Short mmCIF file of C-alpha atoms in Angstrom, two decimals:
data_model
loop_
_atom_site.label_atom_id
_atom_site.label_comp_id
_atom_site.label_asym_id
_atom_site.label_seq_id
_atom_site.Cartn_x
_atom_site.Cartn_y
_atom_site.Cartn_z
CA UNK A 120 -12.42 24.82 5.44
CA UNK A 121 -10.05 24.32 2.43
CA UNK A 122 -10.73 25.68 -0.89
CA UNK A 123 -12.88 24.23 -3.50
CA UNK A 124 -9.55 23.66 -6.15
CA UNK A 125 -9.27 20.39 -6.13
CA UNK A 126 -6.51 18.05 -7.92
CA UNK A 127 -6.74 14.33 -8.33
CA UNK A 128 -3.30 12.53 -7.14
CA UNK A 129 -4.34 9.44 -9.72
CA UNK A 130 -5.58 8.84 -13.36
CA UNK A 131 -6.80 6.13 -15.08
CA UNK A 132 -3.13 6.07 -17.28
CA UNK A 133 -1.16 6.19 -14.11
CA UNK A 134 -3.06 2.93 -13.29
CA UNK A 135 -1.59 0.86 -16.23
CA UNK A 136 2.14 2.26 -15.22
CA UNK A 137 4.82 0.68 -13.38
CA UNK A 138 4.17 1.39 -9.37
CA UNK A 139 5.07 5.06 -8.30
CA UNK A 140 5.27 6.63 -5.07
CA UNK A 141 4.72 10.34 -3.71
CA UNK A 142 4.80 11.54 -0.56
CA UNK A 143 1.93 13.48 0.68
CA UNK A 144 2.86 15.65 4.50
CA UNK A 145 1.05 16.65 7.15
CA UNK A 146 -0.30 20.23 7.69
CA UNK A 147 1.24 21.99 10.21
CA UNK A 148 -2.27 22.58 12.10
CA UNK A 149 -3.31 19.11 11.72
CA UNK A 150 -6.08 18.09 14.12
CA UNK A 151 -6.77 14.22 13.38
CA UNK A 152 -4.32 12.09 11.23
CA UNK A 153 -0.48 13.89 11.09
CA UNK A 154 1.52 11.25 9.85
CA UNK A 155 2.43 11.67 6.35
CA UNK A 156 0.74 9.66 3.57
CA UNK A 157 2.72 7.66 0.36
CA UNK A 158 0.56 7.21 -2.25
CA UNK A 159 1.13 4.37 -4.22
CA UNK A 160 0.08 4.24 -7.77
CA UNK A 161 0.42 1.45 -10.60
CA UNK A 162 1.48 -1.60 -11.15
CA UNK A 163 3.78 -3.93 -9.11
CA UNK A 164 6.78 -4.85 -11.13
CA UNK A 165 10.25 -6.21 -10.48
CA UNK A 166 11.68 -2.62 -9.87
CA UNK A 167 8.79 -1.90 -7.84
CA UNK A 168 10.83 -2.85 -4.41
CA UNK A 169 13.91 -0.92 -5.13
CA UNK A 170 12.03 2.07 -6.49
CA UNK A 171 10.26 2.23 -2.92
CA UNK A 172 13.83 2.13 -1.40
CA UNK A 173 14.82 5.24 -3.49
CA UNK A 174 11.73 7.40 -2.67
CA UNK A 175 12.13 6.08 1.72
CA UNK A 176 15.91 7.94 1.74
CA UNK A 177 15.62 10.86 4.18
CA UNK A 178 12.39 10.10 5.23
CA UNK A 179 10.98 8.49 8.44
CA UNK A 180 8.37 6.35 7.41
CA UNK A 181 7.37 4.10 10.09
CA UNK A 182 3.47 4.89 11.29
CA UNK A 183 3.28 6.22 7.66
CA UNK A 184 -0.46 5.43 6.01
CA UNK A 185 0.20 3.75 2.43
CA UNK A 186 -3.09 4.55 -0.30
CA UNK A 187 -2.91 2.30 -2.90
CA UNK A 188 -4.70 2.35 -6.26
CA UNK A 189 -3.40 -0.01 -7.87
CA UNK A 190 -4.80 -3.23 -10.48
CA UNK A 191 -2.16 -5.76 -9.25
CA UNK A 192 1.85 -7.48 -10.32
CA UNK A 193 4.24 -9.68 -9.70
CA UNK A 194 3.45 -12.02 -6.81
CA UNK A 195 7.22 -12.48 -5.52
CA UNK A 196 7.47 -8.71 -5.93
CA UNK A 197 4.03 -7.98 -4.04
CA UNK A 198 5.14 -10.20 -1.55
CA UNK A 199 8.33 -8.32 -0.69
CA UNK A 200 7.38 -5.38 -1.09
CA UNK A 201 4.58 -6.19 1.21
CA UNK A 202 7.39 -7.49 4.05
CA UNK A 203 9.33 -4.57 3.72
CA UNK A 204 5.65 -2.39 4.48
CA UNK A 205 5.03 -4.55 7.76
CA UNK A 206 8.38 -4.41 9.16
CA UNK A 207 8.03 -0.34 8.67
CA UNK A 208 4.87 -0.05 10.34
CA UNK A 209 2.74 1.42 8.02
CA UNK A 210 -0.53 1.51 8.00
CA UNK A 211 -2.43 0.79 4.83
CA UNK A 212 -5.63 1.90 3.16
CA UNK A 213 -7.52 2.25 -0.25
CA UNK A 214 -7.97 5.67 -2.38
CA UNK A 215 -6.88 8.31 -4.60
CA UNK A 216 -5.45 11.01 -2.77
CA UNK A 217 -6.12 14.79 -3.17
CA UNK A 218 -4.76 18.21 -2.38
CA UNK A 219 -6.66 21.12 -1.66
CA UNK A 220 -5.06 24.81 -1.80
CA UNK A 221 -6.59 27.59 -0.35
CA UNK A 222 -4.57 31.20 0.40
CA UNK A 223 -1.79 29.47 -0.27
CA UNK A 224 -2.13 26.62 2.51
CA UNK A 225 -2.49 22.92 0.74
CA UNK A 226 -4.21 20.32 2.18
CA UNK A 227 -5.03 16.84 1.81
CA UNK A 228 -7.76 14.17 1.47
CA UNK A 229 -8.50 10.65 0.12
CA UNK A 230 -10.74 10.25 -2.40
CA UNK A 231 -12.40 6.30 -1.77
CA UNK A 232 -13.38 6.02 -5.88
CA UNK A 233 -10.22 3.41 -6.36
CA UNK A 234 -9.29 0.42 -6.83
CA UNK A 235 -6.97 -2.70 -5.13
CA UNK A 236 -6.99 -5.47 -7.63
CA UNK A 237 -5.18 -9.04 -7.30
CA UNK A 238 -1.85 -8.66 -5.79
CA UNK A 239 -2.67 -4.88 -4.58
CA UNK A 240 -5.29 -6.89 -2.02
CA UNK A 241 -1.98 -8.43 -0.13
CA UNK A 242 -0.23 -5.08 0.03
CA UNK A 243 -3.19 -3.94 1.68
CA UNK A 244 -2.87 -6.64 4.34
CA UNK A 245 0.62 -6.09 5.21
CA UNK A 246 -0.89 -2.95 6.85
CA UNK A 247 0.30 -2.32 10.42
CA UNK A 248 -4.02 -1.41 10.75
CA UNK A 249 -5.84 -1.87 7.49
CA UNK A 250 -9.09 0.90 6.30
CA UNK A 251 -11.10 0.23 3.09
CA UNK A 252 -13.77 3.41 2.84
CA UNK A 253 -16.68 2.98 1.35
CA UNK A 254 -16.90 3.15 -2.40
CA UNK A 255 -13.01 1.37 -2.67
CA UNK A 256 -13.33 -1.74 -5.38
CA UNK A 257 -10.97 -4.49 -3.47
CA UNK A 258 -11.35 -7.35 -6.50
CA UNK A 259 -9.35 -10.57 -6.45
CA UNK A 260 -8.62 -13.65 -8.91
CA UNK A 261 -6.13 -16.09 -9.18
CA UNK A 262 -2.38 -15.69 -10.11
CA UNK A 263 -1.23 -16.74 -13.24
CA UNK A 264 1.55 -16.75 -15.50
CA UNK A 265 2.01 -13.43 -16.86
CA UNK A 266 2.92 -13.01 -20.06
CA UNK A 267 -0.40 -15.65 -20.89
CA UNK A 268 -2.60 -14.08 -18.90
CA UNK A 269 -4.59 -12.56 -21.57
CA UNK A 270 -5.80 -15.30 -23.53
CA UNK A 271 -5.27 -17.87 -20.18
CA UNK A 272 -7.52 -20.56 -21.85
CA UNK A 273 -5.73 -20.66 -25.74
CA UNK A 274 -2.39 -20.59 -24.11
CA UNK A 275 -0.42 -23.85 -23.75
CA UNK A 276 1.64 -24.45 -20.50
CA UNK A 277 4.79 -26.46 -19.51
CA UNK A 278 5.73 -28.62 -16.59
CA UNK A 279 7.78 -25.86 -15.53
CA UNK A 280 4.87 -23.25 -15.79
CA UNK A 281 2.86 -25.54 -13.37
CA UNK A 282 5.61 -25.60 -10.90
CA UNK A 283 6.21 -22.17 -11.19
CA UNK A 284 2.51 -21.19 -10.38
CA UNK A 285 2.52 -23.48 -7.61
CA UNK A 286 5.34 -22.53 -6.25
CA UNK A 287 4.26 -18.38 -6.00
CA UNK A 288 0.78 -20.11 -4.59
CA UNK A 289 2.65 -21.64 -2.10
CA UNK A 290 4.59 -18.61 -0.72
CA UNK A 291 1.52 -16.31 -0.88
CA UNK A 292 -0.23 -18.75 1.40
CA UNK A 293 2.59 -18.33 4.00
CA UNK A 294 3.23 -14.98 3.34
CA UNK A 295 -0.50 -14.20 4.14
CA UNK A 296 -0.81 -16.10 7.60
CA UNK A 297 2.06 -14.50 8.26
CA UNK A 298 0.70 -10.77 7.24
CA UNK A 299 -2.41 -11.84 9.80
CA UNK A 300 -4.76 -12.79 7.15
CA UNK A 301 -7.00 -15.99 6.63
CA UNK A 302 -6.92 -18.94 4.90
CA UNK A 303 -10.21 -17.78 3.38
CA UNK A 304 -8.98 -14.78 1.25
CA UNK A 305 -6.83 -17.42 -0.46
CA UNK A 306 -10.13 -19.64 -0.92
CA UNK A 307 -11.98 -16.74 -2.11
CA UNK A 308 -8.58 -15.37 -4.93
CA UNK A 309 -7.95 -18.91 -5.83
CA UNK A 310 -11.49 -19.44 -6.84
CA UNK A 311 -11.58 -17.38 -9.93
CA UNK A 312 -9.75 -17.98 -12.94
CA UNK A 313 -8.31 -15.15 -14.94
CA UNK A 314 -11.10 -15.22 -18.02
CA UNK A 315 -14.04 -14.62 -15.61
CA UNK A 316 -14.06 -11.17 -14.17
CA UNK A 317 -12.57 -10.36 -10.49
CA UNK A 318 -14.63 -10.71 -7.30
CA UNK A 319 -15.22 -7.83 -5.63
CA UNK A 320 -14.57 -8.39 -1.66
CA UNK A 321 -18.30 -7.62 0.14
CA UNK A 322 -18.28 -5.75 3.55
CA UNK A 323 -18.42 -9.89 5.03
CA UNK A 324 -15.78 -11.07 3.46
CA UNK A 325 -13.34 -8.17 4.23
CA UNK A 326 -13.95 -9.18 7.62
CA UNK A 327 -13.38 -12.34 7.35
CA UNK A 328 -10.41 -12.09 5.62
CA UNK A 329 -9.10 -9.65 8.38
CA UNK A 330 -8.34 -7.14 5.32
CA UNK A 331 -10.27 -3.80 7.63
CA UNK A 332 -8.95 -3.90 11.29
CA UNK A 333 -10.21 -0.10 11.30
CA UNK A 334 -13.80 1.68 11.18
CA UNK A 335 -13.02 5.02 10.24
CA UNK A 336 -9.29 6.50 9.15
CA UNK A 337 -9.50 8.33 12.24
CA UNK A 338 -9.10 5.50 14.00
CA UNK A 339 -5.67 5.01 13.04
CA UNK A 340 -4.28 7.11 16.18
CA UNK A 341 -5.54 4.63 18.54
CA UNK A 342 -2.76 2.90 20.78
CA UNK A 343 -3.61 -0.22 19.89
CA UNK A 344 -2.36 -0.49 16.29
CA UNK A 345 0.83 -1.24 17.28
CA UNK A 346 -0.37 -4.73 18.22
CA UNK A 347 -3.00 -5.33 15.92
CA UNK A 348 -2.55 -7.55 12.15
CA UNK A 349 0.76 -8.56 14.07
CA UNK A 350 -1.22 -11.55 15.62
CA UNK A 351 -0.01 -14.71 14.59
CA UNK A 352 -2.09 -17.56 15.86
CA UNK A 353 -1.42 -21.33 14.97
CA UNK A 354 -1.37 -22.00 10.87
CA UNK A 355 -4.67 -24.13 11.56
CA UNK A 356 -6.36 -21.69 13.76
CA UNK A 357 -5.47 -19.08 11.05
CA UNK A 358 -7.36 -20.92 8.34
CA UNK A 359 -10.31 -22.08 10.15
CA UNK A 360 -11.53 -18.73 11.92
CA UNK A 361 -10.56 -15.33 11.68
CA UNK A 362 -8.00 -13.62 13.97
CA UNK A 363 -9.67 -12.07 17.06
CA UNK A 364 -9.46 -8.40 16.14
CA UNK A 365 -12.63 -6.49 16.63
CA UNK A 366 -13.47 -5.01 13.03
CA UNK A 367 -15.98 -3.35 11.01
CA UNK A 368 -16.42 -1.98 7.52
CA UNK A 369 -18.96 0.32 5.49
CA UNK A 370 -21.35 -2.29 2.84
CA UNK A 371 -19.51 -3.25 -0.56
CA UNK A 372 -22.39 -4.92 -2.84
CA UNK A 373 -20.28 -8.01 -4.49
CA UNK A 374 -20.46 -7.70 -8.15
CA UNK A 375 -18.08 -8.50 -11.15
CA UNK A 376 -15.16 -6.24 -12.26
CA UNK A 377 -14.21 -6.97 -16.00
CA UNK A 378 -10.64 -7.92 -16.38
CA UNK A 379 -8.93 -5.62 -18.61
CA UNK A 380 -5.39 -5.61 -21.18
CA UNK A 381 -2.43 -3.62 -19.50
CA UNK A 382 1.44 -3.97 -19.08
CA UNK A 383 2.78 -7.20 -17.90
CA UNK A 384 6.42 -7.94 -16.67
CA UNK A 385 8.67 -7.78 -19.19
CA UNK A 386 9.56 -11.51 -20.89
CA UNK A 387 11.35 -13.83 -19.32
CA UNK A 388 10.17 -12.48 -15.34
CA UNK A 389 9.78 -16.17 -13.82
CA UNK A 390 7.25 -15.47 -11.44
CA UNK A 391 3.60 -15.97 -11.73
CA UNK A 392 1.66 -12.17 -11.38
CA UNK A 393 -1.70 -11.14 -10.71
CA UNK A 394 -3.60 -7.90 -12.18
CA UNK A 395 -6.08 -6.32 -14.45
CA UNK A 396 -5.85 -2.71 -14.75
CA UNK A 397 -9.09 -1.06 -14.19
CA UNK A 398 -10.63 2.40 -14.21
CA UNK A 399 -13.25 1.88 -17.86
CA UNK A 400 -17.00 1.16 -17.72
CA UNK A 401 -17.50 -1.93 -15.50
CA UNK A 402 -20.16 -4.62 -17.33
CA UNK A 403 -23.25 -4.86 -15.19
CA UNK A 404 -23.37 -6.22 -12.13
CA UNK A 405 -23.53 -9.97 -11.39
CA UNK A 406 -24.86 -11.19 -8.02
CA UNK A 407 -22.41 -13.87 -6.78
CA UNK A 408 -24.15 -16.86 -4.33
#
């Protein structure tokens, strides 16, 4: 019903930045989905948390619906960032979104062509109700030390590194049986080192990590999403099964995403980080058993 000028929220540049946030309203005559949507663009850094605190003054976020596009960050940062999302509500969901102006009205859509890399996967589960569309990339790999994450193998690493690393692994484990998820979306992150390319999540595994608790978008109005990711069963329940939440999502072929160069933390950040800015050709598909 809109027009056919279309203008992409995202680019491949805004990617490899520091995280950014914009806030995209309702139209007046909405008929489906009228909360308002933040998109959330770039990489996680240390300001990433307080620059989300700036852009929530004056606004009423909670039952907000969060689109990332994002290649990943800091792990401590993710992870309270991540907190913060969950104990607002918001729901969560993967895309690039899009306005559309016609006779001077301006609507909105979501584009699914994006990408949730690394840490971005764990912002996605601290969704209140979680969506991945079909034709969203959700890749994950292992944290590392940052500022050695581009030549992992020819770097050399202290005691201190390996407690470091250890240490982040250990909070993201909590942090994601707390968020609702399963022990097996650590299994499947903390299988792949940072020199081979990501894993992209298949339509399976995003259900049994409990990363999609949602069919369509539209199904974010239902009643129920107050109630649902906010399940927390025994630690030992959470790793062996997943959470009893009905859930479905549209087929993701698992292939190989190449990791890529981009902006790390600045020196001296002592937190291990995750991410590999994306958006160039992708090398050709590599079925994984």
């Amino acid at each position: 019903m809109l027009g056919s000028k279309v203008r992409a929220a995202t680019t491949l540049e805004e990617r490899k930045l520091p995280m950014s946030f914009k806030w995209h309203g309702a139209t007046p005559a909405c008929d489906q989905d009228c909360s308002g949507w933040i998109s959330a663009v770039g990489v996680i850094t240390s300001d990433t948390s307080s620059q989300f605190e700036e852009f929530s003054k004056g606004r009423n976020l909670k039952g907000s619906t969060v689109v990332l596009d994002s290649s990943g960050g800091s792990v401590l940062d993710a992870i309270a960032l991540g907190r913060r999302w969950r104990n607002l509500g918001l729901r969560t969901t993967v895309g690039i979104v899009i306005e559309r102006e016609n006779k001077g009205l301006v609507g909105r859509d979501i584009l699914p062509e994006a990408y949730c890399e690394s840490m971005c996967v764990f912002l996605l589960l601290s969704g209140n109700t979680r969506y991945v569309p079909e034709g969203a990339r959700v890749r994950v790999h292992q944290i590392w030390m940052g500022d050695r994450a581009d030549d992992a193998k020819a770097a050399t690493y202290s005691a201190d590194d390996l407690m470091i690393v250890e240490r982040d692994i250990g909070r993201l484990a909590k942090y994601t049986f707390d968020m609702g998820g399963t022990g097996d979306l650590l299994s499947l992150a903390l299988s792949v080192p940072p020199w081979e390319p990501l894993h992209q999540l298949s339509a399976d595994e995003l259900r049994l990590t409990n990363l999609v608790t949602l069919d369509t978008v539209a199904d974010a109005k239902r009643p129920s999403d107050d109630v649902v990711g906010n399940v927390t069963p025994k630690a030992q329940d959470r790793v062996a099964s997943t959470p009893a939440v009905a859930v479905s999502a549209p087929t993701i072929s698992v292939v190989s995403g190449a990791a890529e160069k981009g902006p790390r933390l600045a020196p001296g950040t002592r937190t291990a980080e995750a991410h590999a800015p994306t958006g160039g050709v992708a090398p050709a598909a590599v079925e994984r058993k």
